[in-house]
Coordinates of C-alpha atoms and ligand atoms in Angstrom, one line a residue:
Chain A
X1 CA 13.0 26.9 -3.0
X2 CA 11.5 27.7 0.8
X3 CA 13.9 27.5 3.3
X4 CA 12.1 26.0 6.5
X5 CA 13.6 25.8 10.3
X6 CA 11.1 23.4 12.3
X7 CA 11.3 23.7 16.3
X8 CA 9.8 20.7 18.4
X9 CA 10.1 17.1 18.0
X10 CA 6.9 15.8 18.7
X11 CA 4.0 14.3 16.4
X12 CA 3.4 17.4 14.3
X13 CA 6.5 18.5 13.6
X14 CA 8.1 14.8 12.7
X15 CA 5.0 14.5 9.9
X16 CA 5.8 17.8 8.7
X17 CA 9.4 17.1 8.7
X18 CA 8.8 14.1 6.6
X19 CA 6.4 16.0 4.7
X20 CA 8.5 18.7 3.6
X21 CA 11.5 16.5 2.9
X22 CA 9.5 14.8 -0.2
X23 CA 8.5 17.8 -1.5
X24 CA 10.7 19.3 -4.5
X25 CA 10.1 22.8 -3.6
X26 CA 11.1 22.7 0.1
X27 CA 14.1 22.4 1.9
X28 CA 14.4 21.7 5.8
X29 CA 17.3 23.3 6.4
X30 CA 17.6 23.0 10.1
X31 CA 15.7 21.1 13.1
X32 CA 15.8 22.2 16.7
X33 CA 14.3 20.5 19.5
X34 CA 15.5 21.7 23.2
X35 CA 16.7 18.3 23.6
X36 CA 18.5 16.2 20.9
X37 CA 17.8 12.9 21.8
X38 CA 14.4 12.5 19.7
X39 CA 15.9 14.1 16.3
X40 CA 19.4 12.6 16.7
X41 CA 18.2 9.9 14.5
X42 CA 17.9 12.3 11.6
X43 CA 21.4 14.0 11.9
X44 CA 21.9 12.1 8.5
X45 CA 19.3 14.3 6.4
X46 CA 19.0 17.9 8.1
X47 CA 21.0 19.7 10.2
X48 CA 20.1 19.5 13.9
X49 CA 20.7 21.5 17.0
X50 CA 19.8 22.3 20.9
X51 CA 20.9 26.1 20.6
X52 CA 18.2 28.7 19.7
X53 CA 21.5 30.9 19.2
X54 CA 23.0 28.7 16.4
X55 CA 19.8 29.3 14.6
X56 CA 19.9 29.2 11.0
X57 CA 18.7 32.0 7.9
X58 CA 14.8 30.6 6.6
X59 CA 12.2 32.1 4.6
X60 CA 10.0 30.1 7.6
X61 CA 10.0 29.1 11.2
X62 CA 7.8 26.1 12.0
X63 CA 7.0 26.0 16.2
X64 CA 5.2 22.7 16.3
X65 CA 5.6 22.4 20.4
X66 CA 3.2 22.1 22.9
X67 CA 0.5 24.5 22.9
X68 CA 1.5 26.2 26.6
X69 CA 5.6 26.2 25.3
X70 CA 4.8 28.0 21.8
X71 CA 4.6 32.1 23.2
X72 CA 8.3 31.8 25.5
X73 CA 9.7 30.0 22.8
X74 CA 8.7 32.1 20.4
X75 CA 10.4 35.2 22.5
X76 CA 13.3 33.4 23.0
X77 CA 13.9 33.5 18.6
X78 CA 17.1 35.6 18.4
X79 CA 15.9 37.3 15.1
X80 CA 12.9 39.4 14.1
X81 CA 10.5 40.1 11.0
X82 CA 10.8 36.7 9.8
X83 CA 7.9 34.4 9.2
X84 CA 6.8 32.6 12.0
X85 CA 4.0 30.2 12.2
X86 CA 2.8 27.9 15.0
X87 CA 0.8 25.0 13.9
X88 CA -2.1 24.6 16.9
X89 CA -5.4 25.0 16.3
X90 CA -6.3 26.5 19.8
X91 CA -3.2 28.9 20.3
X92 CA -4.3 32.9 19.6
X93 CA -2.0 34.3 16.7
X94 CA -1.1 37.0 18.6
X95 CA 0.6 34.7 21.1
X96 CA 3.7 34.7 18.6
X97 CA 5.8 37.4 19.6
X98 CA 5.5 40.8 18.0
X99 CA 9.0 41.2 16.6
X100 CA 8.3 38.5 13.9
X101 CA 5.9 38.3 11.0
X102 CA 3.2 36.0 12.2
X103 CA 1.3 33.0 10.9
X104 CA -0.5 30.0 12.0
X105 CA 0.0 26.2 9.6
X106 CA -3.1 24.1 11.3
X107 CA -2.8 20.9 10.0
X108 CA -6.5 19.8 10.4
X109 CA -6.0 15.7 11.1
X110 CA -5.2 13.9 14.4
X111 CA -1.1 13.0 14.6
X112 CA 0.5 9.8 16.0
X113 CA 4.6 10.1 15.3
X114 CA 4.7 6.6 15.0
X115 CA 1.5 6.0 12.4
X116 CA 2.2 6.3 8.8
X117 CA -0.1 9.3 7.7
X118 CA -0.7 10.5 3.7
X119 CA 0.2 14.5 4.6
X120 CA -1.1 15.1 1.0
X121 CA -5.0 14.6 2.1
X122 CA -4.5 16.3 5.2
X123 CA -6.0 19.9 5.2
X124 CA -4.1 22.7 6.2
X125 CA -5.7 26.2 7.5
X126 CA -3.4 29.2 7.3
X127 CA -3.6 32.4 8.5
X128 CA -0.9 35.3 8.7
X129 CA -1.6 38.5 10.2
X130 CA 0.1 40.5 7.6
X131 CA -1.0 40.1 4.2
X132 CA 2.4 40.0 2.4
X133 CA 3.6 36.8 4.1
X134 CA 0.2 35.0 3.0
X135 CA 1.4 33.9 -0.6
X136 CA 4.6 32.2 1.1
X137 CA 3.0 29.9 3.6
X138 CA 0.5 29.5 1.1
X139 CA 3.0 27.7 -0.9
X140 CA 4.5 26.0 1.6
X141 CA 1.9 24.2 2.1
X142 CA 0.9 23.4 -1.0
X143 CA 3.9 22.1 -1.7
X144 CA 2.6 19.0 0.9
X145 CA -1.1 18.9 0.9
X146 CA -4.0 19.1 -1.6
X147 CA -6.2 21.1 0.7
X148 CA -5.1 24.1 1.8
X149 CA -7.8 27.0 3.6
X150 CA -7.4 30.2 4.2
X151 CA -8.8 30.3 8.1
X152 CA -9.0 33.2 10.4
X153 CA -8.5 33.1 14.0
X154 CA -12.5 32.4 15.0
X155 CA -13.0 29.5 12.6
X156 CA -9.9 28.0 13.4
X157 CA -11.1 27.8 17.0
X158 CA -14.1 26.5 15.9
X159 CA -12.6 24.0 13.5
X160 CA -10.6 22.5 16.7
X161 CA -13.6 22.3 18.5
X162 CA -15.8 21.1 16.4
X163 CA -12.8 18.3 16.0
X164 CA -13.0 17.3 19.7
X165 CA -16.7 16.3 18.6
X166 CA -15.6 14.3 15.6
X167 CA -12.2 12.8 16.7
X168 CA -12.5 12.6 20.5
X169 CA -15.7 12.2 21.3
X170 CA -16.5 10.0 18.6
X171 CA -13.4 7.9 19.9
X172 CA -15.0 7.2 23.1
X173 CA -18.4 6.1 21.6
X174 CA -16.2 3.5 19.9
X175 CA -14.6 2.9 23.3
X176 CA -18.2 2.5 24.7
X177 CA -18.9 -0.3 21.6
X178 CA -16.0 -1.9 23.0
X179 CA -17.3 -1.8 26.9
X180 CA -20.7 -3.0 25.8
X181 CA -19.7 -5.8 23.5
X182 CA -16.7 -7.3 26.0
X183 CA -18.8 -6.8 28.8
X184 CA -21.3 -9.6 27.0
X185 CA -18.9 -11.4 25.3
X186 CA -19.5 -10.2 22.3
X187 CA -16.7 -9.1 20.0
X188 CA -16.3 -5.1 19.4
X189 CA -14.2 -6.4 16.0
X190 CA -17.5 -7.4 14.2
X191 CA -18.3 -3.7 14.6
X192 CA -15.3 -2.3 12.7
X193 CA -16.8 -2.3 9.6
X194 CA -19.4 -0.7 10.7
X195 CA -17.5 2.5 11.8
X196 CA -15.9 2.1 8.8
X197 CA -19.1 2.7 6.8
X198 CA -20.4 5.2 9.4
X199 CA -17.0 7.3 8.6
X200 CA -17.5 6.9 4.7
X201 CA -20.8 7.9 4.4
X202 CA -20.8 11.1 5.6
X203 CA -18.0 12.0 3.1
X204 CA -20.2 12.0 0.2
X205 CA -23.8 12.7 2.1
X206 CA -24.5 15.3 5.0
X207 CA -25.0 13.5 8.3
X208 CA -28.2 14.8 8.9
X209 CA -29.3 12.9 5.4
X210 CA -27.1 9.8 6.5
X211 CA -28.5 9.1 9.9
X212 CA -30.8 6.0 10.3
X213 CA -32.2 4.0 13.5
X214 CA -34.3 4.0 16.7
X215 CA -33.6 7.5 17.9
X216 CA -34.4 9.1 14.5
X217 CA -37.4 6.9 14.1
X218 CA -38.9 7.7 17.3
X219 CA -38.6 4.4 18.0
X220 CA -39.9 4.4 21.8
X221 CA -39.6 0.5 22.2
X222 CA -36.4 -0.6 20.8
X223 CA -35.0 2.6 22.5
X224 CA -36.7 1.3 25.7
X225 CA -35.5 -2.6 25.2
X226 CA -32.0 -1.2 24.6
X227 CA -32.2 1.2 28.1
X228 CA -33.4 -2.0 30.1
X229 CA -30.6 -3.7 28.3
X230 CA -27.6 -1.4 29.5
X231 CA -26.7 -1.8 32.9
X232 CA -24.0 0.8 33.0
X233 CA -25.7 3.8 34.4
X234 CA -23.2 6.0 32.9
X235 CA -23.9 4.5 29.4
X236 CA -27.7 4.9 29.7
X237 CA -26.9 8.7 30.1
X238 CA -24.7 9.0 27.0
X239 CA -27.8 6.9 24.7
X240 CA -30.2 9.3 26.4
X241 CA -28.6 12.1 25.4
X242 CA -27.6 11.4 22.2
X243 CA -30.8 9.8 21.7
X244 CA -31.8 13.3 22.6
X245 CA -29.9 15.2 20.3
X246 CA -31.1 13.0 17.5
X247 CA -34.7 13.8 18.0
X248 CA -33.8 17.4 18.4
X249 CA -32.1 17.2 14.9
X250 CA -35.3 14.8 13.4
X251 CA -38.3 16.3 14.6
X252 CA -39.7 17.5 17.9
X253 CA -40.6 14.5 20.0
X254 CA -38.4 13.8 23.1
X255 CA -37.7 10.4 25.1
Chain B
X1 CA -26.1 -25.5 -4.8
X2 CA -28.5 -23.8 -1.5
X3 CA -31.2 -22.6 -3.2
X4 CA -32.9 -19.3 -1.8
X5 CA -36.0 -17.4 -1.1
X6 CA -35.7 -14.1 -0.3
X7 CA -39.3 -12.4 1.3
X8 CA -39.2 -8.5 1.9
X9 CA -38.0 -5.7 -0.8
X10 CA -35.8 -3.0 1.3
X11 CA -32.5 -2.4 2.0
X12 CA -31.7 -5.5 3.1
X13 CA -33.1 -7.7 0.9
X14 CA -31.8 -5.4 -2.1
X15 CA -28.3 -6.1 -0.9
X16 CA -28.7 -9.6 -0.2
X17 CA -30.2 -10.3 -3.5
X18 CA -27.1 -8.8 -5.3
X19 CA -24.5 -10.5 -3.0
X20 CA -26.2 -13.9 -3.4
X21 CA -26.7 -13.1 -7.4
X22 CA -22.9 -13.4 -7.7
X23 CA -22.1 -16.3 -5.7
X24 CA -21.2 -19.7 -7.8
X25 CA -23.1 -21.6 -4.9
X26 CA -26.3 -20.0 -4.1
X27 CA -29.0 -19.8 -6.2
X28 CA -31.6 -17.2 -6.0
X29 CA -34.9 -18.8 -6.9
X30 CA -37.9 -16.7 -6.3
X31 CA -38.4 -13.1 -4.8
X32 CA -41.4 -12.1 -2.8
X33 CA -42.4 -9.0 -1.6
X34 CA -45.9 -7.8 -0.6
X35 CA -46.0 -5.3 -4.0
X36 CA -44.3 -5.8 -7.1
X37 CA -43.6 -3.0 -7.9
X38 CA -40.2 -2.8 -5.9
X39 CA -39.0 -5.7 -7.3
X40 CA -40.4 -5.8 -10.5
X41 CA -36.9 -4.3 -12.4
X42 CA -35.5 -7.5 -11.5
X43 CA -38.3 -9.7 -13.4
X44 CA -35.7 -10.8 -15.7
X45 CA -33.1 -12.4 -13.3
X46 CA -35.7 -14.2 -10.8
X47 CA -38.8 -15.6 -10.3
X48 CA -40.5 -12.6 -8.4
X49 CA -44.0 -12.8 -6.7
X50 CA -46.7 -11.3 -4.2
X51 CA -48.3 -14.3 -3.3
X52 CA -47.2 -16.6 -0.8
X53 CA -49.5 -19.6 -1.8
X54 CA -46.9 -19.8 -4.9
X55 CA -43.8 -20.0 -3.0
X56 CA -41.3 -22.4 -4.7
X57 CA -39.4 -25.3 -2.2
X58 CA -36.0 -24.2 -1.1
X59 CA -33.3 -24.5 1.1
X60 CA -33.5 -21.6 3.0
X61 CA -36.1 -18.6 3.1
X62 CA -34.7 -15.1 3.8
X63 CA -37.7 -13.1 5.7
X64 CA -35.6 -9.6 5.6
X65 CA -38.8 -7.3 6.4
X66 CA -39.3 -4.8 9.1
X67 CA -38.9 -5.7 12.7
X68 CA -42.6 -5.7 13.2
X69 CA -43.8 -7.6 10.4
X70 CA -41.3 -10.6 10.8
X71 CA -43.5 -12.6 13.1
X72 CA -46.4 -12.4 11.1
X73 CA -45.0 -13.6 7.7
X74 CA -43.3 -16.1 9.7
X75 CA -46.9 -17.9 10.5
X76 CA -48.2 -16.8 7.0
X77 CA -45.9 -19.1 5.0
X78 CA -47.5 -21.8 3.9
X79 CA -44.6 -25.0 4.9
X80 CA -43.5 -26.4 7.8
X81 CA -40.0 -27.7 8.7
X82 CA -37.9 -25.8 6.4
X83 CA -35.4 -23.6 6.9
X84 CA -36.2 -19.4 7.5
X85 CA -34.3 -17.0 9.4
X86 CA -34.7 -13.4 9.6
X87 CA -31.8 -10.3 9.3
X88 CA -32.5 -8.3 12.2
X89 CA -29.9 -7.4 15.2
X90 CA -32.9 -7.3 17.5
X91 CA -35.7 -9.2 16.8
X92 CA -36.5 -12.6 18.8
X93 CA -35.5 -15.8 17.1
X94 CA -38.8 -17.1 18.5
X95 CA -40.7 -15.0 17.2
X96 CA -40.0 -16.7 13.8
X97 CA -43.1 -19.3 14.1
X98 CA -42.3 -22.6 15.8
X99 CA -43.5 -24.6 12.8
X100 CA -40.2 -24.0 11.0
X101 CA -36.6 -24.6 11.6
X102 CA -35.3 -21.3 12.7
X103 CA -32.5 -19.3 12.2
X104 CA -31.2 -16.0 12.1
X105 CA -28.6 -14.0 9.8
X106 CA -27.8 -11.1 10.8
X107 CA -25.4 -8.9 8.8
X108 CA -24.0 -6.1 11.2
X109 CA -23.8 -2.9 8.7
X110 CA -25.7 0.1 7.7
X111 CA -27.4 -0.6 4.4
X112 CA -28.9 1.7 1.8
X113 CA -30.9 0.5 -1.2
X114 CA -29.1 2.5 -3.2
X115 CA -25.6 3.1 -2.3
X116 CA -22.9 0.5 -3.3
X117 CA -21.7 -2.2 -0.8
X118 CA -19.1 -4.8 -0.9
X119 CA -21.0 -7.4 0.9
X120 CA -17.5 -9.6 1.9
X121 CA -17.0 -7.4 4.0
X122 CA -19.6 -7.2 5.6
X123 CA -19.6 -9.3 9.3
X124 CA -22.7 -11.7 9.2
X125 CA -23.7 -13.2 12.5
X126 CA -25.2 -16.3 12.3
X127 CA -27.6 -18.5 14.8
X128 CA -30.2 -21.5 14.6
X129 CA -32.3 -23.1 17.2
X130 CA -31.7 -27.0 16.1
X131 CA -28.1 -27.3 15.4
X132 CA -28.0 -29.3 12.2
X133 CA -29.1 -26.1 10.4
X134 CA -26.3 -24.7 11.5
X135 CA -24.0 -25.7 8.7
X136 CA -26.2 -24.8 6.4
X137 CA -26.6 -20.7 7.0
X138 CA -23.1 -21.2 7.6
X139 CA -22.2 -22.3 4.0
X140 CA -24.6 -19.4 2.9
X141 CA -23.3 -16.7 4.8
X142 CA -19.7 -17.8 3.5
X143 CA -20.9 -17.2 0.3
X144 CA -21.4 -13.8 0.3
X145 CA -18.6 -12.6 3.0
X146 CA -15.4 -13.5 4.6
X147 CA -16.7 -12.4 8.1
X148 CA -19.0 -15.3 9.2
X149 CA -19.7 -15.6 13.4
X150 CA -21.6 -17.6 15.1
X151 CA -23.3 -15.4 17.7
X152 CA -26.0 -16.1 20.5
X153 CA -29.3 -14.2 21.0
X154 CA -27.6 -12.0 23.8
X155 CA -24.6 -11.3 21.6
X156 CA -26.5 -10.6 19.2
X157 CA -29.1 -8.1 20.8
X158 CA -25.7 -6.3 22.5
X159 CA -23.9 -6.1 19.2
X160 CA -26.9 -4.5 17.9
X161 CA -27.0 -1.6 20.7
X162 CA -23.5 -1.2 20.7
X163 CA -23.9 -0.5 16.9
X164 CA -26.5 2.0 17.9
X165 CA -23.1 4.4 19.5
X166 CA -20.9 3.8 16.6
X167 CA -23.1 4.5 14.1
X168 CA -26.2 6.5 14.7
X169 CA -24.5 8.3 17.7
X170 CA -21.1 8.5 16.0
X171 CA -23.4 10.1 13.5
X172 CA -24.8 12.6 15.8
X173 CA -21.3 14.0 16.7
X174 CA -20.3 14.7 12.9
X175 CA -24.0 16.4 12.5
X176 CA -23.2 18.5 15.6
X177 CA -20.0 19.1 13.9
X178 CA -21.5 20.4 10.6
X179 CA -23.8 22.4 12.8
X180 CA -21.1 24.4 15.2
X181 CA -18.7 24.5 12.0
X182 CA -21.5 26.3 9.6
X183 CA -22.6 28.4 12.8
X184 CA -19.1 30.0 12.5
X185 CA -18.7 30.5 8.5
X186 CA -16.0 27.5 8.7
X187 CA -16.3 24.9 6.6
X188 CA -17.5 20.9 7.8
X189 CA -15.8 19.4 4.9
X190 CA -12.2 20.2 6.3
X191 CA -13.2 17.4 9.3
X192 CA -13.7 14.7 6.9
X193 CA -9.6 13.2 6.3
X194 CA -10.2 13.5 10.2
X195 CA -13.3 11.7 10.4
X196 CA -12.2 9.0 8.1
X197 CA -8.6 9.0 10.0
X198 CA -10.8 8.3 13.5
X199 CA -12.2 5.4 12.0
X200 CA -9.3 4.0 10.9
X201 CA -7.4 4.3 14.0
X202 CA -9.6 2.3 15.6
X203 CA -8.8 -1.0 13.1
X204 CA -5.7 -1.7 14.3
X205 CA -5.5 -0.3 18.1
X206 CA -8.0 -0.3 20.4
X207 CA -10.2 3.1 21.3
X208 CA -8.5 3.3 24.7
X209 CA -5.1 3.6 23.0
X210 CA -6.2 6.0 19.9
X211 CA -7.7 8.4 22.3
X212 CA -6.5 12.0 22.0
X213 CA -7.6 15.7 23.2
X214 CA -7.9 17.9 26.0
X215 CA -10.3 15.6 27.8
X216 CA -8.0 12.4 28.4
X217 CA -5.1 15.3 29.2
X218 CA -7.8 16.4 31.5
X219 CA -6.8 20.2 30.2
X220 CA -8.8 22.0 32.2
X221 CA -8.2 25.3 30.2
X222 CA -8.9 24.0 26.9
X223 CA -12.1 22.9 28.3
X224 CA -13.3 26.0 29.7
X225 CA -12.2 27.3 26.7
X226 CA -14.9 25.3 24.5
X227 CA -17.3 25.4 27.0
X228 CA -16.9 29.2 26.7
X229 CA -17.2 29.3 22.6
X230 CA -20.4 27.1 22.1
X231 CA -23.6 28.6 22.2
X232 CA -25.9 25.9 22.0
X233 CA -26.7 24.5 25.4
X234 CA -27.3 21.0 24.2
X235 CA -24.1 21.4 22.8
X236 CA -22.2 21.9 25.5
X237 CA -24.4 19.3 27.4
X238 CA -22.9 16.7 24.9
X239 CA -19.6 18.0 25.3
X240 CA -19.9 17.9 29.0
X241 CA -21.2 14.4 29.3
X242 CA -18.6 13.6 26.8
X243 CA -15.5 14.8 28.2
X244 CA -16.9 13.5 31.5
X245 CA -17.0 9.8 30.1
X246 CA -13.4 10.1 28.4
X247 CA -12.1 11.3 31.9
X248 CA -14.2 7.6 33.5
X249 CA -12.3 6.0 31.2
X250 CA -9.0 7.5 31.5
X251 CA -8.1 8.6 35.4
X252 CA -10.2 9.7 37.9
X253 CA -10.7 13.4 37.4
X254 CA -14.3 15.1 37.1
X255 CA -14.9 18.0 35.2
Ligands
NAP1 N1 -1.0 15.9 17.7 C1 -1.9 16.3 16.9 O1 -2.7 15.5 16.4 C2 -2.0 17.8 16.5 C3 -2.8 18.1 15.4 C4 -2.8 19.5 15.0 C5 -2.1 20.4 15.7 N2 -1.3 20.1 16.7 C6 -0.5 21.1 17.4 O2 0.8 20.9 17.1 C7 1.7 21.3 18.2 C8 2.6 20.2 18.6 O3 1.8 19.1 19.0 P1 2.4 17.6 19.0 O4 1.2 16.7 19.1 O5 3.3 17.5 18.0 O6 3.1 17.7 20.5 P2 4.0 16.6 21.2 O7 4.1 15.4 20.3 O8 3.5 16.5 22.6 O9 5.4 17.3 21.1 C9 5.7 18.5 21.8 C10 7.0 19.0 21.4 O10 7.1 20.3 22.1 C11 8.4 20.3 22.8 N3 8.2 21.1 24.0 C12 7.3 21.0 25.0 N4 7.5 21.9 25.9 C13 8.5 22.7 25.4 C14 9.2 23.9 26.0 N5 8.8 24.4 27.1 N6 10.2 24.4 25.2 C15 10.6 23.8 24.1 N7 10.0 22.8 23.5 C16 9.0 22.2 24.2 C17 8.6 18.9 23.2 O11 10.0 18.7 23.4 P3 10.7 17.4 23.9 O12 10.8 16.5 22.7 O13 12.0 17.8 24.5 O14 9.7 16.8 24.9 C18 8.2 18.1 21.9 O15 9.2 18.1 20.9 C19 0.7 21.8 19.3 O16 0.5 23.2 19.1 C20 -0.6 21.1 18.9 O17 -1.7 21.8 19.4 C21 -1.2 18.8 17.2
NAP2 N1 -31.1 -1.3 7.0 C1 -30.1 -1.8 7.7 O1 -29.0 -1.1 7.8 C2 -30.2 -3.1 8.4 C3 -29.0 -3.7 8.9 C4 -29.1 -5.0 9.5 C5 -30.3 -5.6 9.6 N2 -31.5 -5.0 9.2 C6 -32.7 -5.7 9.4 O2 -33.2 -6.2 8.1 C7 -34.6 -6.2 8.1 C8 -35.1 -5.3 6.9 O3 -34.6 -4.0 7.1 P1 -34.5 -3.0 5.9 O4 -33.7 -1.8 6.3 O5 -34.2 -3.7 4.6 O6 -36.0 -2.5 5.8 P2 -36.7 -1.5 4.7 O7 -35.8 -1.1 3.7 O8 -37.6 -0.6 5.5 O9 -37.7 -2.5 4.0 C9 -38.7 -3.2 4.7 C10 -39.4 -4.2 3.8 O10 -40.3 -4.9 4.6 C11 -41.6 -5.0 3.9 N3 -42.6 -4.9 4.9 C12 -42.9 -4.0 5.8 N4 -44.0 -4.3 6.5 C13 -44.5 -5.5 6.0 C14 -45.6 -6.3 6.3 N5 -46.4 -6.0 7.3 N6 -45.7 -7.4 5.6 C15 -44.9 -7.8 4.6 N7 -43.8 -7.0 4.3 C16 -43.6 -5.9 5.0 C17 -41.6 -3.7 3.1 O11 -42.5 -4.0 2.0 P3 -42.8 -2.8 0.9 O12 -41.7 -2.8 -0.1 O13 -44.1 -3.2 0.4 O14 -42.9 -1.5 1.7 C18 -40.1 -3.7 2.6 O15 -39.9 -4.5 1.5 C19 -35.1 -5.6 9.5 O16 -35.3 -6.8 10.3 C20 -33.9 -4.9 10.0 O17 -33.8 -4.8 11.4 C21 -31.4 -3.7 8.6

């Protein structure tokens, strides 16, 4: 049985505490947020304080707060050379103070604490910067999801950026749909299948093989019916560019 | 029973033919395409030909061909005053030639002969020029899906662009993804639960409300940060623009 403390109350650390309390070879023996109002509700099933000094004994501390708060709370651990992780996928390793034994549990999946979320597809890229404490988080997080990476520092990085791409960024396209459609009374719902699909495909396929339309067609008049058609100047820029970056990815020719 | 002929041998017309094979109301009768040899493995379950001078009566004719070579078959089929519509998001419902009755069904998704669909799903936007055919493509597009919409030649041509962001663009992101991800030695497939997680967000709240990330927190470090790890200039161009049109639609802040 792994003994876990998790500090922070926000979207990461409520999945994870949810997580780890369904799993048989875990035990959340303690949460700690620096205010109790948000964890009160789960006084029933773990043991929660305010008071970094009333800390408890794990085999692993879980800092799931915000990126600029995990380094001082990390100092402020009143114990050393125990295993602790942070969970960001943007925050150095080395930000964790030195007196403990240092790891990093990226949950690779974008977190809403009120949205129901299956933990057990989610991946999770570890790292520890000694090797003896690998094996341990590891388990751990087996013992909640199917995919678990080992990660080092530089891919992890990469990893969250590239996920700005394919979460964010892809988000505001959608955001865009919706603009364009409303704008012309059309309905952005008729296109949620669509995104659907668009998501699905590229689990099985590469997107390079699953991409279709104008841009990768060189299709100069649909692509120039559809820039006389947007009258946001704004959203002319974003379908030149990607427009752009298609053709870069499908051949040579430009707009 | 509508009885159907579907003209053209693609994507389109593939999945039509299948969706329509399994409806109790719709009856396939004949299958044209300009070669047989596309359509020839289905010899046994229709009528198929490549001559238009034998085209059976029916209630409807399907012209789902290329873009460009709607018009033309329009004026090549030899009737008058029957119903034919064409599938296309963009194409003119005048150019179908003004001997007929004219129509349009347009089902919004991305279609590939060969990969599986579940066509009642699929959103199918529906028009005609002379309003008692309405009914008619109506009744035919409920046979194959649950999403039936009546949609005008605007919507319809806006629809079709917006589809262009969330689905070849969308696409884009995810290839640019794969690319700074393999650039590193990390691995793409780790982003997929949180590619398929972005597109389900989207289902039940709107884009503005499932939006994440350092941009809409207008994180100016994180930012720099990214800019600072990619090496691709386009890259960064699309991240630029990107963040840029997250921070339009959420405050005021430039980059
Ligand atoms: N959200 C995601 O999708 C996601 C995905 C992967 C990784 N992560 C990483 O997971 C970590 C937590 O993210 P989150 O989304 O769960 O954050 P969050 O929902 O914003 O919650 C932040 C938590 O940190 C606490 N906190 C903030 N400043 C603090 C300070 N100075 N001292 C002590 N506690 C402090 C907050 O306490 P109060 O309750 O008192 O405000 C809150 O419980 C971050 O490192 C993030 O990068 C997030
Ligand atoms: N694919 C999609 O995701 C999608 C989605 C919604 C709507 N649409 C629309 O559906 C229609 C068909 O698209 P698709 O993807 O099915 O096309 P496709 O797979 O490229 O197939 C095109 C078909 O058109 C035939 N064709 C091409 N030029 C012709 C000509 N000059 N005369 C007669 N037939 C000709 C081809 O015949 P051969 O077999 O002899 O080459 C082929 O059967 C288009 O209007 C498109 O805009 C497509």
């Amino acid at each position: 049985m792994i003994s876990v403390v998790i500090l922070g109350a926000g979207n990461v650390a409520t999945h994870l505490f949810k997580a780890f309390n369904k799993a048989d070879s875990v035990s959340v023996i303690q949460w700690y947020n620096r205010n109790l109002e948000s964890i009160k509700q789960f006084k029933h099933h773990v043991d929660i304080t305010d008071d970094l000094s009333h800390l408890k004994h794990a085999d692993v501390y879980i800092i799931a707060v915000s990126d600029d708060a995990i380094k001082a709370l990390s100092r402020l651990l009143p114990f050393e050379n125990k295993l602790v992780v942070h969970t960001s996928g943007s925050v150095n390793i080395n930000d964790l103070d030195k007196k403990h034994k240092r790891g990093v549990l990226y949950p690779l999946q974008t977190f809403s604490k009120h949205a129901d979320l299956d933990f057990s597809n989610v991946p999770i890229c570890i790292e520890t910067l000694d090797k003896k404490s690998y094996p341990l988080l590891k388990q751990l997080s087996k013992s909640i999801s199917n995919i678990t990476k080992k990660v080092n520092s530089d891919q992890r990085r990469v990893l969250h950026l590239a996920a700005v791409y394919v979460n964010n960024f892809t988000n505001q396209l959608y955001r865009i749909g919706h603009e364009i459609t409303e704008s012309k009374g059309a309905e952005f719902d008729l296109l949620k299948p669509l995104i659907m699909e668009t998501a699905k495909k590229v689990q099985d396929i590469s997107p390079y093989r699953a991409q279709t339309g104008p841009a990768k067609r060189h299709d100069k008049k649909t692509i120039n019916k559809h820039l006389k058609l947007l009258e946001n100047e704004h959203h002319k820029d974003v379908y030149k560019l990607l427009t752009k970056s298609i053709q870069l990815t499908h051949g040579r020719k430009k707009l």
